[in-house]
Amino acid sequence: MSVMDISSGQRRARLAALRYDLYLLRKNVLSMAGLVVVVLLVLAAAVAPVLAPYPADAGTQVHMSQQLLPPSWAHLFGTDEMGRDIFSRVLYGARISLGIGVFTIGLALLIGVPLGLVAGYAGGVVDEVIMRVTDVFLSFPPLLLATAVSAMLGPSLVNAMIAIAIAWWPWYTRLIRGQAVSLRERGFVEAARATGVSHLTIVFRHILPNAVAPVIVQASMDFGSVILEAASLSFLGLGAQPPEPEWGLMVSLGRNFFLTDWWYVTFPGLAILITVLGFNLLGDGLREILDPKTREV
Amino acid sequence: MRRGFLLGTLGAVIVAVILAVAGCGAGQSTPQVAVYANTNQVVVFWDPSDSFSNEIIVLNNIYETLLRYDSVQKKVVPLLATDYSVSPDGLTWTFDIRKGVKFHDGNELTADAVKYSFERTIQRGKGASFIWSPVKEIKVLDPYKLEIDLKYPAPLDLIVASGYGAFVFDPAAVQKNGEDWFSQGHEAGTGPYQLESFQGTQQVVLKKFDGYWGGWKGPHFDKVVFQQVSEASTKVQMLQSGQADFVDALPFEQVGALKNNPNIKIVTTPSYQNLLGFFNTQKAPLNNKLVRQAISYAIPYDQIVSDVMKGYATQSKGPVPAGLWGHDDNLFQYSYNLDKAKQLLQQAGYGKGGFTLVLTYASGDEFERRVAELMKSSLAQLNINLDIRGMVWEPQWDLAKSPNPKVRQDIFLMYWWPTYADPYDFMVNLFHSESSINFNLGYYYNPAYDKLIDEAHSVSGVDREKAIQEYAQAQQMLVDDAPAIFFYDQQYVRVMRSNFQGYVDNPAYPHVVFFYNTYRQSQ
């Protein structure tokens, strides 16, 4: 067998596996629905400037003569108390919410994963110290911790995202440490160690790829939670600041009108609901695909 | 048969219940209870000496002052003092104390008690105790005559009528129970209502004090409940269902929705409350007077009044609100004029804009937020980026007082209303130079201005005309230096049940309902 053969064989096997993954995903109606929602959301965020009838309304533009108009063809979701088109703002809000998800989860992974790998691989005192630190963080309810941190940093969307990441990373540390501990004793790791491969290479080249699956599942499930958490912080006045079209902030401002102008809270609220639901369904589907126990049909 | 029997019984029961309810309404057997739903914590400080917050809505029904400012007649009227006189130099004030007034614990009110109350407030030095700063000495001439000597002339008649820090309470209660007794949720006032119970800072129940000197003839409420209800929608529902008789404020959109409800009455009254935006005069680029003037020209005042305040406000002329003495109707007013703003920015060397200003406001305040958003929209046209930050009051204030001037905000939105009905309260608290930052949140420093208003204050007790003239001059300085944006003088919009009678809004005691004067009209 030539080298070529091996690589093309591997590629074929990978393709087959991917096709099987997709098949599994398609088979599950709910996770498929989740995928559709997420794809639509990404699309909405990407083409918001084209799709939004009044893109300037997501910025500094106000139209005080058009306050609180009910939904109509001109304003599909109605207008808010500054006369801005809620449909346009909800579309732009998708950008913010996705941004929040990517940034926050990314930051949490960046902190949590290396720490977990090191703790699990090194063991002993290093493990103890890192895990006790994560225990301290985990002993607070995440929203409370995020609220406290973001109150300390001052109200802004970026600070809110940092605050959530600070409350979130310990979960990944714990998850990946468990994986690392079990992988540490496996034959291929011992073999690598025996051939003199450096610890750093072992951790990142051999352990990480094999430990990453549950983290991916967890991260995809957390996407929705993080968006919800950021919306909660904005709702409390600790996250996005007016006039940013952040969904949580819109719900917070719109709640004053919910007896008289129902559309103001309803549409941003629905956007949050659908987004969080979409990511949760997708996360569930991914777990089933990546978990060997449920993978077998 | 069976069904008929059931229906008959049911009918009888319903009739009985209706009769019972009607009977209760007609007779005086059930106590009349008034409910006031207020946005904020109803009590922060229980101590009448320290009170400087929203509890004045409660305490003004428990405690009384020597005089009360009548905003309709624009003069003080007797309360615990039946009369008073002042010496020609404005330094010696004599008060006749009302006879036959009892504290809630049964002790009698005397001039000694008044002296003790004021001196305790001065000595504790908390809350609004600063109102007493002109006082040199308090003397008891006889059990019902009190003399107050001043260091410099000041309008003491207005000071003793203050809704903050001028309450009279029973010295015996403090001497018996200790200094902290009030703070633990006790009272010893002379007012028409006494404390029955309270739950934290959210709810207070008062019951009528049988020994009240004013007597209880005619219709009155037997009990008054003060309740914190922050959510506007909840307040609306409470009003509609009759669970609340009076609410302090509602978003104007919701006021409009209630207009056609026959059970609900909407009363609009002028207030001494205005909205200001303090420029950080110590930090570039706002340390440049021209930039401050430019931004003053870039505020869409008319739009704020019509679309944010729905017409329940007028654009301010200087810091002293219309309706309060010392207000100058001829004062210059900035108008919305972006060309003029651009021109001034050019003169200042900021023609291209391109800078960011941080504005802080009290998070949750819908009016401030909308004003800020309109400003952002307008300043964007001058290529100035306004960074809006909604903050809880304490951190917002702490940031403004930060020892490092660089981290402080550029524009601070704040309401002001006077501690007592005096323009000096606006002029001194907001713009007099301060050795440590308190409420001069634009950090304005102008010795000539300081001198002028201090002089005006010292003559206002004896020569009010001269004081008004000097205050006008000082306000001219402020308008020219533009240390703040003078947005609007607002009206209060009170919403209450139609059968809630006897209420007269008094802007000298903002948000206070003197429940003794109110009653429920029987249908």
Short mmCIF file of N, CA, C and O in Angstrom, two decimals, chain A residues 59-65 67-68 81-82 84 89 154-156 236-237 241-243 253 255-261 264, chain B residues 231-234 236-237 251 253-254 257 303 307-308 310 361 363 366 369-371 373-374 376-377 380 387-391:
data_model
loop_
_atom_site.label_atom_id
_atom_site.label_comp_id
_atom_site.label_asym_id
_atom_site.label_seq_id
_atom_site.Cartn_x
_atom_site.Cartn_y
_atom_site.Cartn_z
N GLY A 59 -29.25 51.87 14.26
CA GLY A 59 -28.17 52.75 14.73
C GLY A 59 -28.73 53.90 15.53
O GLY A 59 -29.49 53.69 16.47
N THR A 60 -28.39 55.12 15.11
CA THR A 60 -28.77 56.27 15.92
C THR A 60 -30.04 56.96 15.43
O THR A 60 -30.49 57.91 16.03
N GLN A 61 -30.58 56.47 14.31
CA GLN A 61 -31.76 57.13 13.73
C GLN A 61 -32.99 57.00 14.64
O GLN A 61 -33.23 55.93 15.20
N VAL A 62 -33.74 58.08 14.79
CA VAL A 62 -35.04 58.00 15.48
C VAL A 62 -36.07 58.74 14.65
O VAL A 62 -35.74 59.62 13.87
N HIS A 63 -37.34 58.33 14.80
CA HIS A 63 -38.44 59.00 14.10
C HIS A 63 -39.54 59.24 15.12
O HIS A 63 -40.41 58.40 15.30
N MET A 64 -39.46 60.39 15.80
CA MET A 64 -40.38 60.58 16.92
C MET A 64 -41.84 60.72 16.48
O MET A 64 -42.74 60.60 17.29
N SER A 65 -42.07 60.94 15.20
CA SER A 65 -43.46 61.07 14.76
C SER A 65 -44.10 59.71 14.54
O SER A 65 -45.29 59.61 14.28
N GLN A 67 -44.00 56.98 16.73
CA GLN A 67 -43.87 56.20 17.95
C GLN A 67 -44.93 55.11 18.05
O GLN A 67 -46.11 55.36 17.79
N LEU A 68 -44.49 53.92 18.44
CA LEU A 68 -45.39 52.83 18.83
C LEU A 68 -46.51 52.56 17.84
O LEU A 68 -47.69 52.48 18.21
N GLU A 81 -40.82 53.03 21.00
CA GLU A 81 -41.20 54.34 21.52
C GLU A 81 -40.37 55.47 20.92
O GLU A 81 -40.68 56.64 21.12
N MET A 82 -39.31 55.13 20.19
CA MET A 82 -38.55 56.17 19.49
C MET A 82 -38.90 56.15 18.00
O MET A 82 -38.20 56.76 17.19
N ARG A 84 -38.69 53.63 15.94
CA ARG A 84 -37.82 52.79 15.12
C ARG A 84 -38.53 51.48 14.75
O ARG A 84 -39.34 50.96 15.51
N ARG A 89 -34.62 46.15 13.79
CA ARG A 89 -33.81 46.04 15.00
C ARG A 89 -33.65 44.59 15.44
O ARG A 89 -32.59 44.18 15.90
N GLY A 154 -18.62 47.73 35.08
CA GLY A 154 -19.36 48.84 34.48
C GLY A 154 -20.23 48.33 33.35
O GLY A 154 -19.92 47.33 32.72
N PRO A 155 -21.37 49.02 33.11
CA PRO A 155 -22.33 48.49 32.16
C PRO A 155 -21.91 48.70 30.71
O PRO A 155 -21.77 49.82 30.25
N SER A 156 -21.68 47.60 30.00
CA SER A 156 -21.50 47.64 28.55
C SER A 156 -21.59 46.21 28.06
O SER A 156 -21.42 45.27 28.83
N LEU A 236 -31.34 43.66 32.91
CA LEU A 236 -31.07 44.28 34.21
C LEU A 236 -30.32 45.60 34.09
O LEU A 236 -30.04 46.25 35.08
N GLY A 237 -29.98 45.98 32.85
CA GLY A 237 -29.28 47.25 32.66
C GLY A 237 -27.77 47.11 32.76
O GLY A 237 -27.06 48.09 32.82
N GLN A 241 -26.24 48.71 25.99
CA GLN A 241 -26.79 50.02 26.35
C GLN A 241 -27.58 50.60 25.20
O GLN A 241 -27.24 50.37 24.04
N PRO A 242 -28.63 51.36 25.49
CA PRO A 242 -29.39 51.96 24.41
C PRO A 242 -28.49 52.85 23.56
O PRO A 242 -27.57 53.45 24.11
N PRO A 243 -28.70 52.93 22.27
CA PRO A 243 -29.79 52.34 21.49
C PRO A 243 -29.43 51.01 20.82
O PRO A 243 -30.01 50.69 19.79
N LEU A 253 -36.89 47.32 27.77
CA LEU A 253 -37.50 48.63 27.53
C LEU A 253 -38.97 48.48 27.15
O LEU A 253 -39.80 49.31 27.49
N ARG A 255 -41.11 46.27 28.15
CA ARG A 255 -42.04 45.74 29.14
C ARG A 255 -42.93 46.83 29.74
O ARG A 255 -44.00 46.55 30.24
N ASN A 256 -42.47 48.09 29.66
CA ASN A 256 -43.32 49.17 30.13
C ASN A 256 -44.57 49.34 29.28
O ASN A 256 -45.51 50.00 29.66
N PHE A 257 -44.53 48.75 28.09
CA PHE A 257 -45.63 49.00 27.15
C PHE A 257 -46.47 47.75 26.93
O PHE A 257 -47.30 47.74 26.05
N PHE A 258 -46.23 46.70 27.72
CA PHE A 258 -46.82 45.45 27.26
C PHE A 258 -48.33 45.39 27.45
O PHE A 258 -49.01 44.60 26.82
N LEU A 259 -48.88 46.29 28.27
CA LEU A 259 -50.33 46.34 28.37
C LEU A 259 -50.96 47.10 27.21
O LEU A 259 -52.08 46.83 26.80
N THR A 260 -50.22 48.07 26.68
CA THR A 260 -50.80 48.93 25.64
C THR A 260 -50.27 48.61 24.25
O THR A 260 -50.99 48.72 23.27
N ASP A 261 -49.01 48.21 24.13
CA ASP A 261 -48.40 48.00 22.83
C ASP A 261 -47.68 46.64 22.83
O ASP A 261 -46.47 46.57 22.97
N TYR A 264 -44.14 45.34 21.09
CA TYR A 264 -42.79 45.79 21.45
C TYR A 264 -42.00 44.68 22.16
O TYR A 264 -40.87 44.38 21.79
N GLU B 231 -43.19 48.25 38.97
CA GLU B 231 -43.62 47.97 37.60
C GLU B 231 -44.84 48.81 37.24
O GLU B 231 -45.87 48.74 37.90
N ALA B 232 -44.70 49.60 36.18
CA ALA B 232 -45.79 50.51 35.78
C ALA B 232 -47.06 49.73 35.47
O ALA B 232 -48.16 50.13 35.86
N SER B 233 -46.91 48.59 34.81
CA SER B 233 -48.10 47.82 34.42
C SER B 233 -48.86 47.35 35.66
O SER B 233 -50.09 47.31 35.67
N THR B 234 -48.13 46.99 36.70
CA THR B 234 -48.78 46.55 37.94
C THR B 234 -49.55 47.71 38.55
O THR B 234 -50.66 47.53 39.05
N VAL B 236 -50.89 50.18 37.03
CA VAL B 236 -52.10 50.39 36.24
C VAL B 236 -53.18 49.40 36.65
O VAL B 236 -54.34 49.76 36.88
N GLN B 237 -52.79 48.14 36.79
CA GLN B 237 -53.78 47.12 37.15
C GLN B 237 -54.34 47.37 38.55
O GLN B 237 -55.52 47.18 38.80
N PRO B 251 -45.66 55.99 33.07
CA PRO B 251 -45.22 56.42 31.74
C PRO B 251 -46.41 57.07 31.01
O PRO B 251 -47.54 56.61 31.16
N GLU B 253 -47.47 57.04 28.07
CA GLU B 253 -48.24 56.19 27.17
C GLU B 253 -49.38 55.53 27.95
O GLU B 253 -50.49 55.38 27.46
N GLN B 254 -49.07 55.12 29.19
CA GLN B 254 -50.08 54.42 29.97
C GLN B 254 -51.09 55.40 30.56
O GLN B 254 -52.24 55.04 30.76
N ALA B 257 -53.71 55.77 28.02
CA ALA B 257 -54.61 54.63 27.93
C ALA B 257 -55.66 54.64 29.04
O ALA B 257 -56.70 54.00 28.93
N GLN B 303 -38.66 68.56 20.61
CA GLN B 303 -38.98 67.15 20.44
C GLN B 303 -39.02 66.43 21.79
O GLN B 303 -39.87 65.57 22.03
N ASP B 307 -42.42 64.81 22.42
CA ASP B 307 -42.47 63.38 22.14
C ASP B 307 -42.00 62.50 23.30
O ASP B 307 -42.42 61.36 23.41
N VAL B 308 -41.13 63.02 24.14
CA VAL B 308 -40.72 62.23 25.30
C VAL B 308 -41.64 62.56 26.48
O VAL B 308 -42.18 61.68 27.13
N LYS B 310 -44.46 64.20 26.24
CA LYS B 310 -45.85 64.28 25.77
C LYS B 310 -46.51 65.60 26.18
O LYS B 310 -47.70 65.64 26.50
N TYR B 361 -26.80 57.96 33.02
CA TYR B 361 -28.14 58.30 33.49
C TYR B 361 -28.59 57.21 34.44
O TYR B 361 -27.98 56.14 34.51
N SER B 363 -30.32 54.18 35.44
CA SER B 363 -30.94 53.10 34.69
C SER B 363 -32.35 52.87 35.20
O SER B 363 -32.62 52.95 36.40
N GLU B 366 -37.03 55.97 32.28
CA GLU B 366 -37.40 55.97 30.87
C GLU B 366 -37.22 57.34 30.22
O GLU B 366 -36.89 57.44 29.04
N ARG B 369 -33.56 58.12 29.67
CA ARG B 369 -33.04 57.26 28.61
C ARG B 369 -33.44 57.80 27.24
O ARG B 369 -32.64 57.87 26.32
N ARG B 370 -34.69 58.19 27.11
CA ARG B 370 -35.14 58.66 25.80
C ARG B 370 -34.50 60.00 25.44
O ARG B 370 -34.17 60.24 24.28
N VAL B 371 -34.31 60.86 26.43
CA VAL B 371 -33.61 62.12 26.18
C VAL B 371 -32.19 61.81 25.68
O VAL B 371 -31.72 62.39 24.70
N GLU B 373 -31.15 59.14 24.17
CA GLU B 373 -31.17 58.59 22.81
C GLU B 373 -31.39 59.67 21.76
O GLU B 373 -30.80 59.63 20.68
N LEU B 374 -32.24 60.64 22.09
CA LEU B 374 -32.43 61.74 21.16
C LEU B 374 -31.16 62.56 21.01
O LEU B 374 -30.80 62.99 19.92
N LYS B 376 -28.14 61.40 21.38
CA LYS B 376 -27.19 60.61 20.60
C LYS B 376 -27.47 60.79 19.11
O LYS B 376 -26.57 60.97 18.31
N SER B 377 -28.75 60.72 18.78
CA SER B 377 -29.15 60.85 17.39
C SER B 377 -28.76 62.22 16.84
O SER B 377 -28.28 62.35 15.71
N ALA B 380 -24.86 62.71 16.65
CA ALA B 380 -24.27 61.93 15.55
C ALA B 380 -24.16 62.80 14.30
O ALA B 380 -23.25 62.63 13.49
N ASP B 387 -21.78 58.02 24.08
CA ASP B 387 -21.78 56.67 24.65
C ASP B 387 -22.71 56.69 25.87
O ASP B 387 -22.39 57.29 26.89
N ILE B 388 -23.89 56.07 25.73
CA ILE B 388 -24.91 56.16 26.78
C ILE B 388 -24.73 55.02 27.78
O ILE B 388 -24.64 53.86 27.39
N ARG B 389 -24.68 55.35 29.05
CA ARG B 389 -24.56 54.29 30.07
C ARG B 389 -25.61 54.46 31.14
O ARG B 389 -25.61 55.44 31.89
N GLY B 390 -26.52 53.49 31.21
CA GLY B 390 -27.52 53.48 32.27
C GLY B 390 -26.90 52.85 33.50
O GLY B 390 -26.38 51.75 33.44
N MET B 391 -26.89 53.56 34.62
CA MET B 391 -26.26 53.02 35.83
C MET B 391 -27.20 53.19 37.02
O MET B 391 -28.00 54.11 37.06
#
